[in-house]
Short mmCIF file of C-alpha atoms in Angstrom, two decimals:
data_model
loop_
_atom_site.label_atom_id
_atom_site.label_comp_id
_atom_site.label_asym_id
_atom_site.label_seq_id
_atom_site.Cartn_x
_atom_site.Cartn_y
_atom_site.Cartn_z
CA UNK O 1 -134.04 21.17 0.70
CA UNK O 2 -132.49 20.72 -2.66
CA UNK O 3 -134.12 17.98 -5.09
CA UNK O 4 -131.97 15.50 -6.12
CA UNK O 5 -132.31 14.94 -9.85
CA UNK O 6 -130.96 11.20 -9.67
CA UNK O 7 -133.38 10.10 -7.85
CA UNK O 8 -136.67 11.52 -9.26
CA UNK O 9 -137.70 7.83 -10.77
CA UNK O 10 -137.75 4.84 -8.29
CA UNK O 11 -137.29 0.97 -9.54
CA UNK O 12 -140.79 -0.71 -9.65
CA UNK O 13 -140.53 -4.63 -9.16
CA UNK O 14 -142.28 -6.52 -11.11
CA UNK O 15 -145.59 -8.35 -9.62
CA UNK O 16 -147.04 -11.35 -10.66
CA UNK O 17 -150.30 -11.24 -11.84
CA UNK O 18 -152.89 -12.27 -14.93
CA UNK O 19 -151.73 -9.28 -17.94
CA UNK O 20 -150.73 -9.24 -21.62
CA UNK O 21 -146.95 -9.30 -22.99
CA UNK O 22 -147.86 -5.86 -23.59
CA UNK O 23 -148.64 -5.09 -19.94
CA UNK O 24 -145.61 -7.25 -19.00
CA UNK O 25 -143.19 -4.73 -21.21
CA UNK O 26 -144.48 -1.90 -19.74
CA UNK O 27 -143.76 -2.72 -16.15
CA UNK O 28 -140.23 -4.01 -17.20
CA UNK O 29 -139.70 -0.04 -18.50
CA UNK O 30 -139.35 0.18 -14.83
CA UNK O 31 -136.80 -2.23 -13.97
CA UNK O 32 -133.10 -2.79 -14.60
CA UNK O 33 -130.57 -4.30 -16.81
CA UNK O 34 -131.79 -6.05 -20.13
CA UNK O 35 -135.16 -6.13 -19.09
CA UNK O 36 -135.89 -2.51 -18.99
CA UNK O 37 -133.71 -2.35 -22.30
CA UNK O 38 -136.44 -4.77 -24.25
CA UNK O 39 -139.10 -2.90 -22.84
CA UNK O 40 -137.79 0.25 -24.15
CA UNK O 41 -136.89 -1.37 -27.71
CA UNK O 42 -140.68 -2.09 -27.99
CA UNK O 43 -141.80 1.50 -27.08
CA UNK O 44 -138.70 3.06 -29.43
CA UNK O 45 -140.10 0.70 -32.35
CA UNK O 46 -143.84 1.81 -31.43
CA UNK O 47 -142.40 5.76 -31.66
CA UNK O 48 -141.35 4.64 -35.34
CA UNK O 49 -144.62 3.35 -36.57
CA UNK O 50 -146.43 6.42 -35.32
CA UNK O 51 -143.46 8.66 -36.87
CA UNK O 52 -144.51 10.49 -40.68
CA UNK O 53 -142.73 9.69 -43.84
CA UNK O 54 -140.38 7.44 -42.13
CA UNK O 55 -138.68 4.38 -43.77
CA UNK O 56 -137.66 1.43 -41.00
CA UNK O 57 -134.40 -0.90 -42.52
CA UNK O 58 -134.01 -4.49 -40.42
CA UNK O 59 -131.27 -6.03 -40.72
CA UNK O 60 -131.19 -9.91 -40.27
CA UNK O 61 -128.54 -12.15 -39.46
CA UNK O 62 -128.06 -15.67 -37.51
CA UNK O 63 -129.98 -18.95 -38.15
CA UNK O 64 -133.42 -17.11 -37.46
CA UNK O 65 -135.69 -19.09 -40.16
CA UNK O 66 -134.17 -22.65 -38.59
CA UNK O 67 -134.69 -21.56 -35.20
CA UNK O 68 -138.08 -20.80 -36.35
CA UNK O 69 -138.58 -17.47 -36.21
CA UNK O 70 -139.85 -17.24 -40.11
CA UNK O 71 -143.64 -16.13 -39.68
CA UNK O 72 -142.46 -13.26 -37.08
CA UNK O 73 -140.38 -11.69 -39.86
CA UNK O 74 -142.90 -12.72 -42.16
CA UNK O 75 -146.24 -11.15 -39.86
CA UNK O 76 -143.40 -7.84 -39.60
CA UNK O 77 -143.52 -7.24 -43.48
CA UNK O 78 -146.97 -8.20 -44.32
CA UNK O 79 -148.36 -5.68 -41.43
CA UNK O 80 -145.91 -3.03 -42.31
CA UNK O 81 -143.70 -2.82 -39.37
CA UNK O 82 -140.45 -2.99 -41.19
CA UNK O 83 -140.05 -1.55 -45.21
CA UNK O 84 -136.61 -3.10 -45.84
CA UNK O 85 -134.85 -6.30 -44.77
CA UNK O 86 -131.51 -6.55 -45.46
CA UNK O 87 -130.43 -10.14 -44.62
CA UNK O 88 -127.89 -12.82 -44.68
CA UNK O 89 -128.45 -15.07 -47.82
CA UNK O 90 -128.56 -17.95 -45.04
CA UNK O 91 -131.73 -16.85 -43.60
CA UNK O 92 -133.59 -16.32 -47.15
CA UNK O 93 -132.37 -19.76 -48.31
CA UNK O 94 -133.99 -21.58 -45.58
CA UNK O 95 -137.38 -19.41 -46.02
CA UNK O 96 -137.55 -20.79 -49.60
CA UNK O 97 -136.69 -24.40 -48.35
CA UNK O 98 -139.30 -24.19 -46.14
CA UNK O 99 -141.70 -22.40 -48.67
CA UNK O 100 -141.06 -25.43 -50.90
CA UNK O 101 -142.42 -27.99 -48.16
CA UNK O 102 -139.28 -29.15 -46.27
CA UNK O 103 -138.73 -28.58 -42.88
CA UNK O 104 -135.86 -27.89 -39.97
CA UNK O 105 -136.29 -30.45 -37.02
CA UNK O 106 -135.90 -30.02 -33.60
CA UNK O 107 -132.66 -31.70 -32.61
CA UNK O 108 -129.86 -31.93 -29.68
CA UNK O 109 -127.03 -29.83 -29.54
CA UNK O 110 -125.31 -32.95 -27.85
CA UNK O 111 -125.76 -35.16 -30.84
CA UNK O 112 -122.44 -37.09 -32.17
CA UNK O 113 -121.90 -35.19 -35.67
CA UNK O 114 -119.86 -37.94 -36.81
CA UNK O 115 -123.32 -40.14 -36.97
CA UNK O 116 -125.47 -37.12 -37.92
CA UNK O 117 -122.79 -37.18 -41.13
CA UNK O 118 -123.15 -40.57 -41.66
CA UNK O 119 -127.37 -40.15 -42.01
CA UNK O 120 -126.99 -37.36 -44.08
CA UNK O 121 -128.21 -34.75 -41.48
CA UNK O 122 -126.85 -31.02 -40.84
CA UNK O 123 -127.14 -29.63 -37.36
CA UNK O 124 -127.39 -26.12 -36.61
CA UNK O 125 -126.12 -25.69 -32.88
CA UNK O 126 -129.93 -27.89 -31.80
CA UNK O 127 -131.60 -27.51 -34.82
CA UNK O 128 -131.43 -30.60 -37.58
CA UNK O 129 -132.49 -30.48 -41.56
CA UNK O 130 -132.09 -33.13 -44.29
CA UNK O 131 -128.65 -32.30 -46.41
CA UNK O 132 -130.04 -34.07 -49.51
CA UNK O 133 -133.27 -31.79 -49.09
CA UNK O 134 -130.58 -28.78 -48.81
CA UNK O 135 -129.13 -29.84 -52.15
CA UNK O 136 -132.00 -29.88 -54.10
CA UNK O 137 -133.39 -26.42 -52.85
CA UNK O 138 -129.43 -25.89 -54.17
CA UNK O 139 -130.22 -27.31 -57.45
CA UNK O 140 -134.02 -25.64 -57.92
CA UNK O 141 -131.95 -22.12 -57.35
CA UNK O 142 -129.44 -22.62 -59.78
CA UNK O 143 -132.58 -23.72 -62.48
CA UNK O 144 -134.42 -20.93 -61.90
CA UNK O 145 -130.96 -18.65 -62.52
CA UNK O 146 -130.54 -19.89 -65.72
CA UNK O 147 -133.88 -18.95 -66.61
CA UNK O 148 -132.85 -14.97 -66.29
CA UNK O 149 -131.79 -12.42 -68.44
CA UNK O 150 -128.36 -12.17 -69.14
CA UNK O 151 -127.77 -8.94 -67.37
CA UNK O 152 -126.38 -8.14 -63.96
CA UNK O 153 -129.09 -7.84 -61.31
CA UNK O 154 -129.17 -6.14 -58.22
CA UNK O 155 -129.57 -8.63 -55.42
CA UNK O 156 -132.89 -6.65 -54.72
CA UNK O 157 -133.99 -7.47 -57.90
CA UNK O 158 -132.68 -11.20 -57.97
CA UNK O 159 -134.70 -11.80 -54.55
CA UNK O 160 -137.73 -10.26 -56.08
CA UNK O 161 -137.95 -12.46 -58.97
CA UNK O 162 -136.87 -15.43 -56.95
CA UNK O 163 -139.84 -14.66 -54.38
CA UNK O 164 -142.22 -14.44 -58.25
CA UNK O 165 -140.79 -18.00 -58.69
CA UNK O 166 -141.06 -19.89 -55.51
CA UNK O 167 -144.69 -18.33 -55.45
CA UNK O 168 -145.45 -20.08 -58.91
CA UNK O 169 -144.13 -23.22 -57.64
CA UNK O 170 -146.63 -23.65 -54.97
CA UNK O 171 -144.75 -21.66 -52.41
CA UNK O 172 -146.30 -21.83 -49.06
CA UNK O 173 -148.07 -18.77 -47.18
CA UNK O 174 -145.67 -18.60 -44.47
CA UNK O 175 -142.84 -17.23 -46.66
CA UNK O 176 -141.10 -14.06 -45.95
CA UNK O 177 -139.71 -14.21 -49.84
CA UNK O 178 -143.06 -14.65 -51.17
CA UNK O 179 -144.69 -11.80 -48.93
CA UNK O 180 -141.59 -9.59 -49.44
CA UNK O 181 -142.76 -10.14 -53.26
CA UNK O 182 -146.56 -9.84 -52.96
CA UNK O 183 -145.65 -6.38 -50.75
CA UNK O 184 -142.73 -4.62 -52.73
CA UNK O 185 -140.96 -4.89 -49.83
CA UNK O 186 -137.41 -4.49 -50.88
CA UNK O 187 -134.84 -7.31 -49.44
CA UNK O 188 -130.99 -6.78 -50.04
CA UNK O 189 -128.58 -9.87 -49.32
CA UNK O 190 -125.07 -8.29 -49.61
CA UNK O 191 -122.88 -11.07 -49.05
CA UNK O 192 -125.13 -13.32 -51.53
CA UNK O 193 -122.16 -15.59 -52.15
CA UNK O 194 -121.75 -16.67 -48.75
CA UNK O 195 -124.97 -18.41 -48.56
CA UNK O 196 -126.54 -21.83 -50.15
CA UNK O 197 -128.07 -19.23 -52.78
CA UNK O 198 -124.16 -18.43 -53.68
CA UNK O 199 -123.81 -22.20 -54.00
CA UNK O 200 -127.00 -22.25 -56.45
CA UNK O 201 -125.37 -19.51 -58.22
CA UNK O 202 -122.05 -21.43 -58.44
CA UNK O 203 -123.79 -24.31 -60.07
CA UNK O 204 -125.36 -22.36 -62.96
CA UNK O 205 -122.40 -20.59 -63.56
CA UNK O 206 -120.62 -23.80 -63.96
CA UNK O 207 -123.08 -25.14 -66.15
CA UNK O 208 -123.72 -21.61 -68.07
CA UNK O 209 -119.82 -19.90 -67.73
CA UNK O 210 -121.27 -16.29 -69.76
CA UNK O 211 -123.77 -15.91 -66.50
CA UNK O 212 -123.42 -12.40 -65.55
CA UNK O 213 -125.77 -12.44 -62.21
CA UNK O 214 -125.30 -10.27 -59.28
CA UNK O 215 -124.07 -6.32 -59.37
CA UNK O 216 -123.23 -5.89 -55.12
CA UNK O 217 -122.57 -2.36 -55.97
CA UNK O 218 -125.93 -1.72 -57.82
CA UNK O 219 -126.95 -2.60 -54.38
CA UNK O 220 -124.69 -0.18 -52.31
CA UNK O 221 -126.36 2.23 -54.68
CA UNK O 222 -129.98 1.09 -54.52
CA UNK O 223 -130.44 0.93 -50.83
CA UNK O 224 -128.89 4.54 -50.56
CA UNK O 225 -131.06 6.03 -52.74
CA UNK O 226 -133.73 4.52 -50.39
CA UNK O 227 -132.39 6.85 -47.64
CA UNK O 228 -131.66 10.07 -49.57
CA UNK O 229 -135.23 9.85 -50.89
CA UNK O 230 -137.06 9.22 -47.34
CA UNK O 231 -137.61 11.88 -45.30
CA UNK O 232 -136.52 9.86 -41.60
CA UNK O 233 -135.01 6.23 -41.33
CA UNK O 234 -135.49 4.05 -38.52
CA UNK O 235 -132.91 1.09 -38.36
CA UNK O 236 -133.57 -2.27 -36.41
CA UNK O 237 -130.66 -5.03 -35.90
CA UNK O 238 -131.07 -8.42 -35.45
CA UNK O 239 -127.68 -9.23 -34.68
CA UNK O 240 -125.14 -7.55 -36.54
CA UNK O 241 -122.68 -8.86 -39.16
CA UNK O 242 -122.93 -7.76 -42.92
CA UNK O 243 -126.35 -6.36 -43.20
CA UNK O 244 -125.85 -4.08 -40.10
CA UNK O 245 -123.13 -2.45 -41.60
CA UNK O 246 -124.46 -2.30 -45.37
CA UNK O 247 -127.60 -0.33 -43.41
CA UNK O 248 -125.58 1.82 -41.66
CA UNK O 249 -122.87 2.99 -44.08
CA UNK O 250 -125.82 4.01 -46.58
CA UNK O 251 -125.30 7.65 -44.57
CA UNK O 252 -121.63 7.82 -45.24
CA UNK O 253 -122.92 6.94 -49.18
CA UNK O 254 -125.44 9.43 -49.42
CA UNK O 255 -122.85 12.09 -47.59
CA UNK O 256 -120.04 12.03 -50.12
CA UNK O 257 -122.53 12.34 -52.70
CA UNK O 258 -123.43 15.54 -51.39
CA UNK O 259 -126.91 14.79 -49.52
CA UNK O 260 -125.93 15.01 -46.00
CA UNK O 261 -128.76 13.11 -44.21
CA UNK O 262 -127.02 13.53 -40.28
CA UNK O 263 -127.56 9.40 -39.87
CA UNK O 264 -130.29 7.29 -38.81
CA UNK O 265 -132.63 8.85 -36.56
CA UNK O 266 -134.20 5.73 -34.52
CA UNK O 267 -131.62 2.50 -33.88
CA UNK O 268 -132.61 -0.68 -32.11
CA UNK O 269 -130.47 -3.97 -32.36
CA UNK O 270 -130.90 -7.27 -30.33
CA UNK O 271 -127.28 -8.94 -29.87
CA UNK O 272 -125.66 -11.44 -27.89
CA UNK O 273 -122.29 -9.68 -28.87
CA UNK O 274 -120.14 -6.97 -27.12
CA UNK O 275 -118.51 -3.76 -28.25
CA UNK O 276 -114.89 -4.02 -26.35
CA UNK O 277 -113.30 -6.71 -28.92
CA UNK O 278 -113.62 -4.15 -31.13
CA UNK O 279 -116.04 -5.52 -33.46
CA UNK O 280 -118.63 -4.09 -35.65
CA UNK O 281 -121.58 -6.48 -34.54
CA UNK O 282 -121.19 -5.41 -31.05
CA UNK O 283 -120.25 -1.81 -31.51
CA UNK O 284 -122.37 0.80 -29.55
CA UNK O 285 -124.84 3.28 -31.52
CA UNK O 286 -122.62 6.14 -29.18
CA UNK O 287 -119.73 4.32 -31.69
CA UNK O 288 -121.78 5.10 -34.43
CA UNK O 289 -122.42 8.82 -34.04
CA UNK O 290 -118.67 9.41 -34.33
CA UNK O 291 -119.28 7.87 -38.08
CA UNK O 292 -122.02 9.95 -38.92
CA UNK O 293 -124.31 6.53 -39.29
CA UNK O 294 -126.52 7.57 -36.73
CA UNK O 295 -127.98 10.82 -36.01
CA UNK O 296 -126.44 12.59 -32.71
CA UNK O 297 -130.48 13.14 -31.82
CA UNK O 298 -131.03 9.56 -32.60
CA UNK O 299 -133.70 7.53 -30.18
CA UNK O 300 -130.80 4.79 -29.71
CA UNK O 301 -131.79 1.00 -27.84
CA UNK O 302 -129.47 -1.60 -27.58
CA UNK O 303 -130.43 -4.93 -25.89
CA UNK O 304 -127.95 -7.89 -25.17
CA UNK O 305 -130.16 -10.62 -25.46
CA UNK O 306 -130.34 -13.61 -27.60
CA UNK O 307 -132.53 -12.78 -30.72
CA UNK O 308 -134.93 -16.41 -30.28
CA UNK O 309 -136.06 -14.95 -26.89
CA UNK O 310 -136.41 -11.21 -28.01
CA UNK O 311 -138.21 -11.42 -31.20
CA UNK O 312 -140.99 -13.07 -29.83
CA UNK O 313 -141.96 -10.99 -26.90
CA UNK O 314 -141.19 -8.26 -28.67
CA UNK O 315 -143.39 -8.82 -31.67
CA UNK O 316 -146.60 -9.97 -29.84
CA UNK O 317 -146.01 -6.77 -27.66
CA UNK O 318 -146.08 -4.80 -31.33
CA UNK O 319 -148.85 -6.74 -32.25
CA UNK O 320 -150.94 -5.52 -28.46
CA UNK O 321 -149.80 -1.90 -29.14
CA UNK O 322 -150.45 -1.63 -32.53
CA UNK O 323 -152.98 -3.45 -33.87
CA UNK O 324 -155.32 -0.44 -34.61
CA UNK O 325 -152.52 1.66 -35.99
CA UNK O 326 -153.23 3.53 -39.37
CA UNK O 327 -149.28 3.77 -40.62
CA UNK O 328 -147.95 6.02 -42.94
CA UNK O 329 -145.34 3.82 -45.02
CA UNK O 330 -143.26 4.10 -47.94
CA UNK O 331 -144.07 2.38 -51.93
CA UNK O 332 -141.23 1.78 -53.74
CA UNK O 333 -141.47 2.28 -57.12
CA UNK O 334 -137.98 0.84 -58.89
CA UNK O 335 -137.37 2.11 -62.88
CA UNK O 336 -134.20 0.52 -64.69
CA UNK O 337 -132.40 2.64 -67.39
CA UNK O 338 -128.55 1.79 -68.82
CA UNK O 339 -127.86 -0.84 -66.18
CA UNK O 340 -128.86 1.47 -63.29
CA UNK O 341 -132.34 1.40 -60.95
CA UNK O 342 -133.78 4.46 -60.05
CA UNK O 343 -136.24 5.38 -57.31
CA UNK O 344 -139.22 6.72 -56.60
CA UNK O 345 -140.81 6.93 -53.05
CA UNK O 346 -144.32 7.83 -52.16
CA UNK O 347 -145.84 7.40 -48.57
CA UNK O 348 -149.71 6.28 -48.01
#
């Protein structure tokens, strides 16, 4: 009788019992829906960390470091599971608040603003922080740009030295700016100016009107030459927004300048957004392809799920499933000549 190929691999449900998160993954790879797409985003990411000469982008967007997932990102650069972040300036702002001593509070999303306003208190959906605190975090950025060179930076190179300073100042442990520093691990903010850094940047060009600061092209250009020079790229989304895109159109870059790469060749992202109003944190990887940002071979995993509950099952299934690993991963070694950066990249 002739084998039916559809139905070679039954649904397992999934049994109660004492196991790790690890263990727990592993039997969702044999469920349905969302489930079995986190449990194959952690075995796709564990494929990447046991792939050769391979450089892995994140890109981060959303409250993350208020919602407090800060020392996930954090444990992901210092142990080498991720070589580039490419984030929204929000998220970097409140690691350096918090690296400075001040805290996000746990809230209600059914407070009454109008009182919250009145105390001086910011509320992120059911997260609260201290808007006077936010200010001076405001007013230690724009200090510390003044101190600079006058000389446009990359923002790779503006984060780097802003991670040097909020380590000097006592900067706490848990900081992904100050491990991103101690690591060389490179971290882009595109859209700088839309971000409580842009506002510290506003104030000391106000007060200093020659500032030249922040060269978002030297960036375009900096990150691609990260992926013409690595041999494979692995790309991991949390959300989608600016940095998504900035990753993604680093193949189209490094295409019409004659290296033709064939696109990313792993993609994960973690979104609660869809692909048919057309936009480009929802699009599909399939969507993606027709760009040339992803490779047609790519291993693609894309999970609909709301980042707070993703990233922290799927890190502590990471850390079960790799905590032996020996990775090869990229150093970045960054020279500056006539304005521009170049790149070298050596794997250990």
């Amino acid at each position: 009788m002739h084998q039916n190929t559809f139905t070679q691999n039954p649904t397992k449900p999934v049994d109660v019992k004492d196991r790790s998160i690890g263990e727990l993954i592993d039997a969702m790879t044999h469920t349905g829906f969302q489930g079995r797409k986190l449990a194959e985003s952690v075995h796709a990411w564990n494929n990447m960390l046991h792939e050769k000469n391979l450089t892995i982008f994140m890109g981060l967007t959303g409250a993350m470091v208020p919602a407090g997932m800060r020392k996930i990102i954090l444990y992901l650069i210092e142990n080498r599971l991720i070589d580039c972040l490419v984030s929204t300036g929000a998220n970097i702002f409140h690691d350096c608040h918090e690296a400075l001593g001040m805290k996000h509070y746990v809230g209600s999303h059914k407070a009454d603003d109008r009182v919250l306003f009145e105390n001086g208190i910011d509320r992120i959906y059911d997260v609260f922080a201290i808007e006077k605190e936010f200010r001076d975090t405001d007013n230690l950025i724009a200090d510390f740009v003044q101190k600079l060179d006058d000389r446009p930076y990359s923002s790779r190179e503006f984060i780097y030295l802003l991670g040097k300073e909020i380590e000097q100042l006592g900067g706490n442990e848990d900081s992904i700016i100050v491990s991103a520093y101690r690591n060389n691990i490179p971290i882009f903010i595109p859209a700088l100016c839309d971000s409580s850094i842009g506002i510290g940047l506003a104030i000391a060009r106000r007060e200093n009107c020659n500032l030249k600061i922040i060269d978002q092209i030297k960036d375009v250009d900096e990150i691609t030459q990260i992926v013409e020079k690595s041999e494979k790229t692995g790309v991991i989304y949390i959300g989608g927004g600016v940095p998504k895109n900035f990753i993604q159109q680093t193949e189209i870059v490094s295409s019409i300048m004659g290296i033709e790469g064939g696109g990313h060749d792993y993609a994960i992202q973690y979104t609660t957004d869809v692909p048919h109003w057309g936009g480009l944190s929802g699009c599909t990887f399939d969507e993606a392809v027709s760009w040339g940002k992803i490779s047609t071979s790519a291993k693609k995993v894309q999970v609909f799920v709301d980042a707070t509950i993703a990233l922290p099952i799927v890190s502590h299934a990471l850390f079960e499933k790799t905590k032996y690993l020996k990775r090869t991963y990229p150093i970045f070694n960054w020279t500056n000549g006539s304005g521009n950066s170049g790149l070298e990249i050596n794997y250990i």
